[in-house]
mmCIF file of C-alpha atoms in Angstrom:
data_model
loop_
_atom_site.group_PDB
_atom_site.id
_atom_site.type_symbol
_atom_site.label_atom_id
_atom_site.label_comp_id
_atom_site.label_asym_id
_atom_site.label_seq_id
_atom_site.Cartn_x
_atom_site.Cartn_y
_atom_site.Cartn_z
ATOM 1 C CA UNK A 1 21.125 11.240 24.275
ATOM 2 C CA UNK A 2 21.552 14.327 26.658
ATOM 3 C CA UNK A 3 21.907 17.701 24.824
ATOM 4 C CA UNK A 4 25.197 19.241 26.174
ATOM 5 C CA UNK A 5 26.973 21.938 25.031
ATOM 6 C CA UNK A 6 29.616 19.966 23.488
ATOM 7 C CA UNK A 7 26.903 17.917 21.947
ATOM 8 C CA UNK A 8 25.147 20.733 20.574
ATOM 9 C CA UNK A 9 28.204 22.110 19.097
ATOM 10 C CA UNK A 10 28.674 19.041 17.170
ATOM 11 C CA UNK A 11 25.068 18.582 15.939
ATOM 12 C CA UNK A 12 25.141 22.011 14.696
ATOM 13 C CA UNK A 13 28.305 21.357 12.512
ATOM 14 C CA UNK A 14 26.906 18.218 11.182
ATOM 15 C CA UNK A 15 23.467 20.074 10.194
ATOM 16 C CA UNK A 16 25.777 23.128 8.717
ATOM 17 C CA UNK A 17 27.934 20.739 6.727
ATOM 18 C CA UNK A 18 24.970 18.205 6.090
ATOM 19 C CA UNK A 19 27.274 15.553 7.535
ATOM 20 C CA UNK A 20 25.238 12.166 7.777
ATOM 21 C CA UNK A 21 26.424 11.257 11.009
ATOM 22 C CA UNK A 22 23.456 8.965 12.197
ATOM 23 C CA UNK A 23 22.259 6.237 9.910
ATOM 24 C CA UNK A 24 19.379 3.937 10.505
ATOM 25 C CA UNK A 25 19.943 1.225 8.667
ATOM 26 C CA UNK A 26 17.303 -1.750 8.275
ATOM 27 C CA UNK A 27 18.981 -5.304 7.657
ATOM 28 C CA UNK A 28 16.020 -7.010 7.200
ATOM 29 C CA UNK A 29 12.107 -6.827 6.578
ATOM 30 C CA UNK A 30 11.983 -10.529 7.872
ATOM 31 C CA UNK A 31 10.497 -11.129 11.502
ATOM 32 C CA UNK A 32 9.540 -13.792 13.741
ATOM 33 C CA UNK A 33 6.580 -11.452 15.031
ATOM 34 C CA UNK A 34 3.427 -10.640 12.840
ATOM 35 C CA UNK A 35 2.672 -7.704 14.847
ATOM 36 C CA UNK A 36 -0.837 -6.250 13.988
ATOM 37 C CA UNK A 37 0.332 -2.453 13.338
ATOM 38 C CA UNK A 38 3.751 -3.375 11.386
ATOM 39 C CA UNK A 39 4.168 -1.522 8.077
ATOM 40 C CA UNK A 40 6.651 -3.763 6.934
ATOM 41 C CA UNK A 41 6.300 -6.595 3.876
ATOM 42 C CA UNK A 42 8.276 -9.183 5.704
ATOM 43 C CA UNK A 43 9.090 -11.042 2.317
ATOM 44 C CA UNK A 44 12.216 -11.115 1.414
ATOM 45 C CA UNK A 45 12.656 -9.424 -2.045
ATOM 46 C CA UNK A 46 16.522 -9.567 -2.401
ATOM 47 C CA UNK A 47 18.419 -8.215 0.580
ATOM 48 C CA UNK A 48 21.570 -6.738 0.354
ATOM 49 C CA UNK A 49 24.275 -9.167 0.993
ATOM 50 C CA UNK A 50 27.141 -9.166 3.562
ATOM 51 C CA UNK A 51 29.650 -7.856 1.248
ATOM 52 C CA UNK A 52 27.088 -5.223 -0.115
ATOM 53 C CA UNK A 53 26.443 -4.167 3.357
ATOM 54 C CA UNK A 54 30.042 -4.116 4.146
ATOM 55 C CA UNK A 55 30.683 -1.882 1.325
ATOM 56 C CA UNK A 56 27.977 0.204 2.482
ATOM 57 C CA UNK A 57 29.384 0.622 5.784
ATOM 58 C CA UNK A 58 32.554 1.804 4.462
ATOM 59 C CA UNK A 59 30.897 4.542 2.396
ATOM 60 C CA UNK A 60 28.713 5.843 5.508
ATOM 61 C CA UNK A 61 32.134 5.835 7.368
ATOM 62 C CA UNK A 62 33.617 7.752 4.586
ATOM 63 C CA UNK A 63 31.210 10.235 4.594
ATOM 64 C CA UNK A 64 31.343 10.978 8.080
ATOM 65 C CA UNK A 65 28.557 8.855 9.559
ATOM 66 C CA UNK A 66 29.336 7.995 13.687
ATOM 67 C CA UNK A 67 25.905 6.511 14.977
ATOM 68 C CA UNK A 68 24.704 3.379 13.320
ATOM 69 C CA UNK A 69 21.332 1.666 14.431
ATOM 70 C CA UNK A 70 20.957 -1.661 13.079
ATOM 71 C CA UNK A 71 16.993 -2.472 12.909
ATOM 72 C CA UNK A 72 14.483 -4.630 10.940
ATOM 73 C CA UNK A 73 12.186 -6.539 10.702
ATOM 74 C CA UNK A 74 13.951 -8.774 13.425
ATOM 75 C CA UNK A 75 17.831 -8.035 12.977
ATOM 76 C CA UNK A 76 18.775 -11.601 14.740
ATOM 77 C CA UNK A 77 17.109 -13.362 11.257
ATOM 78 C CA UNK A 78 20.671 -12.400 9.972
ATOM 79 C CA UNK A 79 22.989 -15.018 9.859
ATOM 80 C CA UNK A 80 25.650 -12.405 9.558
ATOM 81 C CA UNK A 81 24.529 -10.078 12.254
ATOM 82 C CA UNK A 82 27.734 -10.362 14.796
ATOM 83 C CA UNK A 83 29.989 -10.294 11.632
ATOM 84 C CA UNK A 84 27.969 -6.816 10.244
ATOM 85 C CA UNK A 85 28.129 -5.630 14.193
ATOM 86 C CA UNK A 86 31.891 -6.302 14.323
ATOM 87 C CA UNK A 87 32.574 -4.803 10.828
ATOM 88 C CA UNK A 88 30.888 -1.473 12.115
ATOM 89 C CA UNK A 89 32.575 -1.583 15.141
ATOM 90 C CA UNK A 90 36.141 -1.798 13.210
ATOM 91 C CA UNK A 91 35.023 1.027 11.291
ATOM 92 C CA UNK A 92 34.361 2.902 14.637
ATOM 93 C CA UNK A 93 30.806 3.431 14.482
ATOM 94 C CA UNK A 94 28.871 3.756 17.648
ATOM 95 C CA UNK A 95 26.249 0.737 16.901
ATOM 96 C CA UNK A 96 22.735 0.526 18.621
ATOM 97 C CA UNK A 97 20.422 -2.428 17.797
ATOM 98 C CA UNK A 98 16.489 -2.519 17.688
ATOM 99 C CA UNK A 99 15.122 -5.868 18.220
ATOM 100 C CA UNK A 100 11.955 -7.955 19.764
ATOM 101 C CA UNK A 101 15.053 -9.871 21.408
ATOM 102 C CA UNK A 102 12.928 -13.182 20.944
ATOM 103 C CA UNK A 103 16.640 -14.679 19.963
ATOM 104 C CA UNK A 104 18.933 -13.474 22.297
ATOM 105 C CA UNK A 105 20.171 -16.148 24.681
ATOM 106 C CA UNK A 106 22.982 -15.878 27.370
ATOM 107 C CA UNK A 107 25.619 -16.431 24.663
ATOM 108 C CA UNK A 108 24.230 -13.950 22.130
ATOM 109 C CA UNK A 109 23.972 -11.382 24.899
ATOM 110 C CA UNK A 110 27.851 -11.851 25.905
ATOM 111 C CA UNK A 111 28.701 -11.523 22.152
ATOM 112 C CA UNK A 112 26.675 -8.485 22.108
ATOM 113 C CA UNK A 113 28.651 -7.140 24.674
ATOM 114 C CA UNK A 114 31.969 -8.403 23.532
ATOM 115 C CA UNK A 115 31.295 -6.439 20.641
ATOM 116 C CA UNK A 116 30.703 -3.240 22.268
ATOM 117 C CA UNK A 117 27.332 -2.366 21.191
ATOM 118 C CA UNK A 118 26.140 0.930 23.186
ATOM 119 C CA UNK A 119 22.532 0.196 23.655
ATOM 120 C CA UNK A 120 19.451 -2.213 22.886
ATOM 121 C CA UNK A 121 16.217 -1.066 21.982
ATOM 122 C CA UNK A 122 13.447 -3.793 22.990
ATOM 123 C CA UNK A 123 9.773 -3.660 21.772
ATOM 124 C CA UNK A 124 7.618 -4.386 24.636
ATOM 125 C CA UNK A 125 3.855 -3.794 24.325
ATOM 126 C CA UNK A 126 2.238 -4.599 27.892
ATOM 127 C CA UNK A 127 3.412 -6.034 31.126
ATOM 128 C CA UNK A 128 0.749 -8.478 30.483
ATOM 129 C CA UNK A 129 1.298 -11.461 28.344
ATOM 130 C CA UNK A 130 -1.857 -11.501 27.337
ATOM 131 C CA UNK A 131 -2.059 -8.161 25.643
ATOM 132 C CA UNK A 132 1.714 -7.994 24.608
ATOM 133 C CA UNK A 133 1.597 -11.584 22.999
ATOM 134 C CA UNK A 134 -1.906 -10.519 21.321
ATOM 135 C CA UNK A 135 0.179 -7.758 19.367
ATOM 136 C CA UNK A 136 2.803 -9.844 18.450
ATOM 137 C CA UNK A 137 0.871 -12.818 17.393
ATOM 138 C CA UNK A 138 3.390 -15.033 19.231
ATOM 139 C CA UNK A 139 2.407 -16.817 22.155
ATOM 140 C CA UNK A 140 4.979 -16.561 24.773
ATOM 141 C CA UNK A 141 6.686 -13.851 23.282
ATOM 142 C CA UNK A 142 6.725 -11.468 26.336
ATOM 143 C CA UNK A 143 8.175 -14.155 28.389
ATOM 144 C CA UNK A 144 10.819 -14.389 25.860
ATOM 145 C CA UNK A 145 11.353 -10.772 25.574
ATOM 146 C CA UNK A 146 12.023 -10.256 28.816
ATOM 147 C CA UNK A 147 14.256 -13.129 29.839
ATOM 148 C CA UNK A 148 16.526 -11.702 26.835
ATOM 149 C CA UNK A 149 16.322 -8.084 28.712
ATOM 150 C CA UNK A 150 17.818 -10.066 31.986
ATOM 151 C CA UNK A 151 20.580 -11.720 29.851
ATOM 152 C CA UNK A 152 21.571 -8.416 28.401
ATOM 153 C CA UNK A 153 21.568 -6.647 31.339
ATOM 154 C CA UNK A 154 23.765 -9.191 33.108
ATOM 155 C CA UNK A 155 26.540 -8.189 30.520
ATOM 156 C CA UNK A 156 26.381 -4.676 31.387
ATOM 157 C CA UNK A 157 24.393 -3.604 28.538
ATOM 158 C CA UNK A 158 22.143 -0.674 28.118
ATOM 159 C CA UNK A 159 18.550 -1.494 27.412
ATOM 160 C CA UNK A 160 15.471 0.915 26.387
ATOM 161 C CA UNK A 161 11.934 -0.181 26.248
ATOM 162 C CA UNK A 162 10.033 1.320 23.300
ATOM 163 C CA UNK A 163 6.205 0.877 23.460
ATOM 164 C CA UNK A 164 4.053 1.978 20.651
ATOM 165 C CA UNK A 165 0.716 2.578 21.911
ATOM 166 C CA UNK A 166 -2.659 1.675 20.066
ATOM 167 C CA UNK A 167 -5.913 0.808 20.748
ATOM 168 C CA UNK A 168 -4.899 -2.556 22.066
ATOM 169 C CA UNK A 169 -2.488 -1.474 24.616
ATOM 170 C CA UNK A 170 -3.160 2.077 25.087
ATOM 171 C CA UNK A 171 -4.656 1.315 28.857
ATOM 172 C CA UNK A 172 -1.673 -0.602 29.575
ATOM 173 C CA UNK A 173 1.106 2.124 29.229
ATOM 174 C CA UNK A 174 1.446 2.574 32.743
ATOM 175 C CA UNK A 175 2.215 -0.974 33.381
ATOM 176 C CA UNK A 176 5.160 -0.371 30.968
ATOM 177 C CA UNK A 177 6.254 2.503 32.943
ATOM 178 C CA UNK A 178 6.164 0.233 36.270
ATOM 179 C CA UNK A 179 7.948 -2.707 34.380
ATOM 180 C CA UNK A 180 10.818 -0.194 33.104
ATOM 181 C CA UNK A 181 11.145 0.908 36.727
ATOM 182 C CA UNK A 182 11.161 -2.484 37.761
ATOM 183 C CA UNK A 183 13.733 -3.446 35.379
ATOM 184 C CA UNK A 184 15.875 -0.421 36.070
ATOM 185 C CA UNK A 185 15.735 0.802 32.242
ATOM 186 C CA UNK A 186 14.476 3.629 30.370
ATOM 187 C CA UNK A 187 11.874 3.753 28.133
ATOM 188 C CA UNK A 188 9.920 5.401 25.366
ATOM 189 C CA UNK A 189 5.992 5.787 24.766
ATOM 190 C CA UNK A 190 5.447 5.931 20.658
ATOM 191 C CA UNK A 191 2.016 7.455 19.754
ATOM 192 C CA UNK A 192 3.174 7.128 15.883
ATOM 193 C CA UNK A 193 1.195 4.283 14.022
ATOM 194 C CA UNK A 194 1.370 4.923 10.487
ATOM 195 C CA UNK A 195 0.403 3.270 6.962
ATOM 196 C CA UNK A 196 1.879 0.454 5.687
ATOM 197 C CA UNK A 197 5.022 0.721 3.025
ATOM 198 C CA UNK A 198 2.609 0.108 0.057
ATOM 199 C CA UNK A 199 0.247 3.009 1.008
ATOM 200 C CA UNK A 200 -2.244 0.940 2.669
ATOM 201 C CA UNK A 201 -3.703 2.970 5.349
ATOM 202 C CA UNK A 202 -5.664 0.225 7.068
ATOM 203 C CA UNK A 203 -3.454 0.447 9.807
ATOM 204 C CA UNK A 204 -4.532 3.629 11.023
ATOM 205 C CA UNK A 205 -7.588 1.944 12.663
ATOM 206 C CA UNK A 206 -5.487 0.763 15.140
ATOM 207 C CA UNK A 207 -4.840 4.496 16.137
ATOM 208 C CA UNK A 208 -6.297 5.720 19.535
ATOM 209 C CA UNK A 209 -7.967 8.820 18.813
ATOM 210 C CA UNK A 210 -6.546 12.247 20.400
ATOM 211 C CA UNK A 211 -9.067 12.274 23.090
ATOM 212 C CA UNK A 212 -8.199 8.730 24.079
ATOM 213 C CA UNK A 213 -4.488 9.673 24.401
ATOM 214 C CA UNK A 214 -5.503 12.505 26.985
ATOM 215 C CA UNK A 215 -4.520 10.160 29.651
ATOM 216 C CA UNK A 216 -1.129 9.818 28.731
ATOM 217 C CA UNK A 217 -0.635 13.308 27.418
ATOM 218 C CA UNK A 218 -1.297 14.765 30.799
ATOM 219 C CA UNK A 219 0.768 12.756 32.616
ATOM 220 C CA UNK A 220 3.387 15.503 33.615
ATOM 221 C CA UNK A 221 5.992 12.727 33.644
ATOM 222 C CA UNK A 222 5.609 11.863 30.199
ATOM 223 C CA UNK A 223 4.576 15.194 28.757
ATOM 224 C CA UNK A 224 6.616 17.929 30.119
ATOM 225 C CA UNK A 225 6.342 19.956 27.296
ATOM 226 C CA UNK A 226 2.702 20.476 27.001
ATOM 227 C CA UNK A 227 2.062 20.515 31.079
ATOM 228 C CA UNK A 228 4.196 23.331 31.562
ATOM 229 C CA UNK A 229 2.603 26.339 32.118
ATOM 230 C CA UNK A 230 1.811 28.782 29.400
ATOM 231 C CA UNK A 231 4.681 31.100 28.742
ATOM 232 C CA UNK A 232 7.125 29.048 30.500
ATOM 233 C CA UNK A 233 10.081 27.008 28.809
ATOM 234 C CA UNK A 234 8.904 23.750 27.861
ATOM 235 C CA UNK A 235 11.160 21.044 28.002
ATOM 236 C CA UNK A 236 11.639 18.058 25.759
ATOM 237 C CA UNK A 237 9.202 15.396 26.753
ATOM 238 C CA UNK A 238 11.374 12.630 28.184
ATOM 239 C CA UNK A 239 9.575 9.394 27.789
ATOM 240 C CA UNK A 240 7.575 10.287 24.637
ATOM 241 C CA UNK A 241 8.551 10.123 20.780
ATOM 242 C CA UNK A 242 8.928 8.098 18.092
ATOM 243 C CA UNK A 243 10.739 4.653 17.472
ATOM 244 C CA UNK A 244 12.513 6.143 14.581
ATOM 245 C CA UNK A 245 14.015 9.501 16.298
ATOM 246 C CA UNK A 246 17.627 9.278 17.176
ATOM 247 C CA UNK A 247 16.659 10.770 20.668
ATOM 248 C CA UNK A 248 18.810 13.614 19.999
ATOM 249 C CA UNK A 249 17.491 17.236 20.941
ATOM 250 C CA UNK A 250 19.249 20.361 19.669
ATOM 251 C CA UNK A 251 18.621 23.830 19.109
ATOM 252 C CA UNK A 252 20.463 23.232 15.960
ATOM 253 C CA UNK A 253 17.259 22.233 14.664
ATOM 254 C CA UNK A 254 15.326 25.234 14.796
ATOM 255 C CA UNK A 255 13.463 26.288 11.866
ATOM 256 C CA UNK A 256 13.732 22.652 10.455
ATOM 257 C CA UNK A 257 11.496 20.304 10.807
ATOM 258 C CA UNK A 258 13.439 17.184 12.088
ATOM 259 C CA UNK A 259 17.126 15.559 11.312
ATOM 260 C CA UNK A 260 16.189 13.906 7.941
ATOM 261 C CA UNK A 261 18.152 14.825 5.127
ATOM 262 C CA UNK A 262 20.144 17.206 7.418
ATOM 263 C CA UNK A 263 22.681 15.018 9.353
ATOM 264 C CA UNK A 264 20.206 11.606 9.305
ATOM 265 C CA UNK A 265 19.038 9.055 6.710
ATOM 266 C CA UNK A 266 17.678 5.747 6.454
ATOM 267 C CA UNK A 267 19.085 2.662 4.354
ATOM 268 C CA UNK A 268 16.617 -0.068 3.364
ATOM 269 C CA UNK A 269 17.354 -3.861 3.149
ATOM 270 C CA UNK A 270 17.720 -3.436 -0.437
ATOM 271 C CA UNK A 271 19.843 -0.523 -0.645
ATOM 272 C CA UNK A 272 17.283 2.181 -0.782
ATOM 273 C CA UNK A 273 18.368 5.516 0.301
ATOM 274 C CA UNK A 274 15.750 7.942 1.931
ATOM 275 C CA UNK A 275 16.003 11.026 4.774
ATOM 276 C CA UNK A 276 13.947 8.749 7.294
ATOM 277 C CA UNK A 277 12.133 5.378 7.322
ATOM 278 C CA UNK A 278 9.254 7.609 7.997
ATOM 279 C CA UNK A 279 9.673 9.974 4.891
ATOM 280 C CA UNK A 280 9.350 7.875 2.026
ATOM 281 C CA UNK A 281 11.200 10.129 -0.445
ATOM 282 C CA UNK A 282 13.533 7.742 -2.731
ATOM 283 C CA UNK A 283 16.942 9.491 -3.078
ATOM 284 C CA UNK A 284 18.773 6.793 -4.859
ATOM 285 C CA UNK A 285 19.985 3.179 -4.297
ATOM 286 C CA UNK A 286 23.134 1.826 -3.356
ATOM 287 C CA UNK A 287 23.364 -0.906 -5.817
ATOM 288 C CA UNK A 288 23.286 1.444 -8.455
ATOM 289 C CA UNK A 289 24.916 4.846 -6.618
ATOM 290 C CA UNK A 290 27.433 5.622 -4.389
ATOM 291 C CA UNK A 291 26.245 6.799 -0.889
ATOM 292 C CA UNK A 292 27.783 10.601 -1.275
ATOM 293 C CA UNK A 293 26.488 10.658 -4.981
ATOM 294 C CA UNK A 294 22.904 10.499 -3.335
ATOM 295 C CA UNK A 295 23.489 12.306 -0.113
ATOM 296 C CA UNK A 296 24.866 15.135 -1.733
ATOM 297 C CA UNK A 297 23.615 14.833 -5.477
ATOM 298 C CA UNK A 298 19.666 13.728 -5.034
ATOM 299 C CA UNK A 299 17.513 16.271 -5.788
ATOM 300 C CA UNK A 300 14.964 15.028 -3.392
ATOM 301 C CA UNK A 301 17.490 14.731 -0.442
ATOM 302 C CA UNK A 302 18.255 18.272 -1.424
ATOM 303 C CA UNK A 303 14.321 19.134 -1.868
ATOM 304 C CA UNK A 304 13.870 17.975 1.955
ATOM 305 C CA UNK A 305 16.993 19.960 3.097
ATOM 306 C CA UNK A 306 15.448 23.069 1.650
ATOM 307 C CA UNK A 307 12.460 23.089 3.954
ATOM 308 C CA UNK A 308 12.183 25.496 6.981
ATOM 309 C CA UNK A 309 9.340 25.498 9.394
ATOM 310 C CA UNK A 310 9.120 29.292 9.136
ATOM 311 C CA UNK A 311 8.109 29.005 5.167
ATOM 312 C CA UNK A 312 5.514 26.539 5.784
ATOM 313 C CA UNK A 313 2.270 27.720 3.724
ATOM 314 C CA UNK A 314 -0.026 27.029 6.631
ATOM 315 C CA UNK A 315 2.062 25.515 9.984
ATOM 316 C CA UNK A 316 4.191 28.843 10.157
ATOM 317 C CA UNK A 317 1.277 30.745 11.112
ATOM 318 C CA UNK A 318 -0.079 28.606 13.446
ATOM 319 C CA UNK A 319 -1.120 29.921 16.768
ATOM 320 C CA UNK A 320 -0.103 26.930 18.630
ATOM 321 C CA UNK A 321 2.716 25.686 16.722
ATOM 322 C CA UNK A 322 5.287 25.523 19.693
ATOM 323 C CA UNK A 323 2.682 22.454 20.752
ATOM 324 C CA UNK A 324 2.878 20.724 17.809
ATOM 325 C CA UNK A 325 5.022 17.472 16.945
ATOM 326 C CA UNK A 326 4.262 17.919 13.226
ATOM 327 C CA UNK A 327 6.353 15.017 11.503
ATOM 328 C CA UNK A 328 7.107 15.816 7.527
ATOM 329 C CA UNK A 329 7.236 11.980 6.283
ATOM 330 C CA UNK A 330 3.847 11.756 8.191
ATOM 331 C CA UNK A 331 2.661 15.064 6.222
ATOM 332 C CA UNK A 332 3.809 13.347 3.178
ATOM 333 C CA UNK A 333 2.491 10.178 3.775
ATOM 334 C CA UNK A 334 -1.108 11.210 5.149
ATOM 335 C CA UNK A 335 -1.422 14.396 3.330
ATOM 336 C CA UNK A 336 0.440 13.909 0.792
ATOM 337 C CA UNK A 337 2.193 17.191 0.819
ATOM 338 C CA UNK A 338 5.850 17.280 2.407
ATOM 339 C CA UNK A 339 4.849 20.893 3.411
ATOM 340 C CA UNK A 340 1.638 20.336 4.432
ATOM 341 C CA UNK A 341 -0.456 19.785 8.095
ATOM 342 C CA UNK A 342 -2.123 16.547 8.481
ATOM 343 C CA UNK A 343 -4.887 16.182 10.984
ATOM 344 C CA UNK A 344 -3.296 13.921 13.754
ATOM 345 C CA UNK A 345 -0.688 16.565 14.392
ATOM 346 C CA UNK A 346 -3.258 19.153 14.476
ATOM 347 C CA UNK A 347 -5.508 17.336 16.988
ATOM 348 C CA UNK A 348 -2.456 16.516 19.298
ATOM 349 C CA UNK A 349 -1.176 19.921 19.260
ATOM 350 C CA UNK A 350 -4.600 21.335 20.153
ATOM 351 C CA UNK A 351 -4.687 18.703 23.018
ATOM 352 C CA UNK A 352 -1.240 19.737 24.220
ATOM 353 C CA UNK A 353 -2.132 23.261 24.233
ATOM 354 C CA UNK A 354 -5.165 23.031 26.166
ATOM 355 C CA UNK A 355 -3.147 20.929 28.785
ATOM 356 C CA UNK A 356 -0.972 23.986 28.598
ATOM 357 C CA UNK A 357 -3.585 26.652 29.704
ATOM 358 C CA UNK A 358 -4.328 28.381 25.919
ATOM 359 C CA UNK A 359 -7.732 29.077 25.896
ATOM 360 C CA UNK A 360 -9.810 27.453 22.964
ATOM 361 C CA UNK A 361 -6.722 26.544 20.966
ATOM 362 C CA UNK A 362 -7.344 26.012 17.446
ATOM 363 C CA UNK A 363 -4.520 24.897 14.771
ATOM 364 C CA UNK A 364 -4.069 26.909 11.661
ATOM 365 C CA UNK A 365 -5.100 23.834 9.403
ATOM 366 C CA UNK A 366 -8.289 23.437 11.244
ATOM 367 C CA UNK A 367 -9.181 27.222 11.256
ATOM 368 C CA UNK A 368 -8.739 27.158 7.710
ATOM 369 C CA UNK A 369 -10.819 24.052 6.909
ATOM 370 C CA UNK A 370 -7.759 22.150 5.492
ATOM 371 C CA UNK A 371 -9.522 18.935 6.667
ATOM 372 C CA UNK A 372 -13.326 19.509 6.015
ATOM 373 C CA UNK A 373 -14.670 17.114 3.255
ATOM 374 C CA UNK A 374 -11.360 15.469 2.456
ATOM 375 C CA UNK A 375 -11.050 11.525 2.241
ATOM 376 C CA UNK A 376 -7.740 12.858 4.012
ATOM 377 C CA UNK A 377 -4.824 10.675 3.046
ATOM 378 C CA UNK A 378 -7.083 8.224 0.971
ATOM 379 C CA UNK A 379 -5.854 8.706 -2.377
ATOM 380 C CA UNK A 380 -2.270 9.304 -1.010
ATOM 381 C CA UNK A 381 0.422 6.840 -1.875
ATOM 382 C CA UNK A 382 4.211 6.740 -0.380
ATOM 383 C CA UNK A 383 6.411 8.831 -2.631
ATOM 384 C CA UNK A 384 9.008 5.703 -3.303
ATOM 385 C CA UNK A 385 10.302 6.810 -6.401
ATOM 386 C CA UNK A 386 11.395 3.642 -8.321
ATOM 387 C CA UNK A 387 12.275 1.722 -4.978
ATOM 388 C CA UNK A 388 13.501 -1.826 -5.434
ATOM 389 C CA UNK A 389 10.782 -3.512 -3.830
#
């Protein structure tokens, strides 16, 4: 979403007043794909019912939410999906969807358009079926997703491709770029591979090394921030980011790590509320509490809200801080400290700085030997405080 003066003023007001205007809600963790990098538990442990979700949407509208993303799992596995979208639109939410699109046919694409959905983000891992289908573990999945994209485009809907990068598809990223150009749609490359929800870190073995990511980072079309000369104004990277991000850039976020807990949050299929899907700080549960009680009254939410980048013990003094994309949620998951550094962010910041012409860039954490001799993150488990799984 573009950062215009009007949008920037709106964002500043939501941050100042802690208005939860951007909400990511997973309707289910069930899925018809079994992606090798997925962090979810696909069993149904008691998803919120239709009335429960509608009540949650009522509460979100009352709290001032505007942007609503329905995600999963695979949202089209919920038989009440269209009913929930319709209800969200009745409440004047700007609704976006995240899906693998396997279940979207011409009729469903038409219904999505009729309901006024603004954007549909679809996961595509490669333009080659043998790579994409190997990641999803569903033969024919690429063909089905591409067919769905064309159905959606025939209805005039805005589609965006999301491509998480890992060892299995790293060398296919240019093909995804070309596919997006062919389809006439925007795309996003996401270098974020996270531990599983239970803290199992085995998925991190799928990450491409920082050195292997150099071919992506040095592409000026993808990484304008790093490739700008040292000392120049660096624009946000146009096609790189996190699949969980809102994609909204603003100076209102200066000195706060991100929007999580300030004007955005995450709700799980079981009613758990956290600042972000990648920030496992359990703030409360909608089956036991009202949303505004959690949003404004949770000690955990207020702890996240109080964090300032200028006060981070190590990172605030880092000489290459401007090149870093530190995520506080990943700092918690991988380093066990919401205020701390984590090695992946430091490695990528050093690469970005080097690409921008900084000589011998070294992060503050590396300079202090913060990761030396540590089984980094091995004993860290996600801080999901009494969540209902």
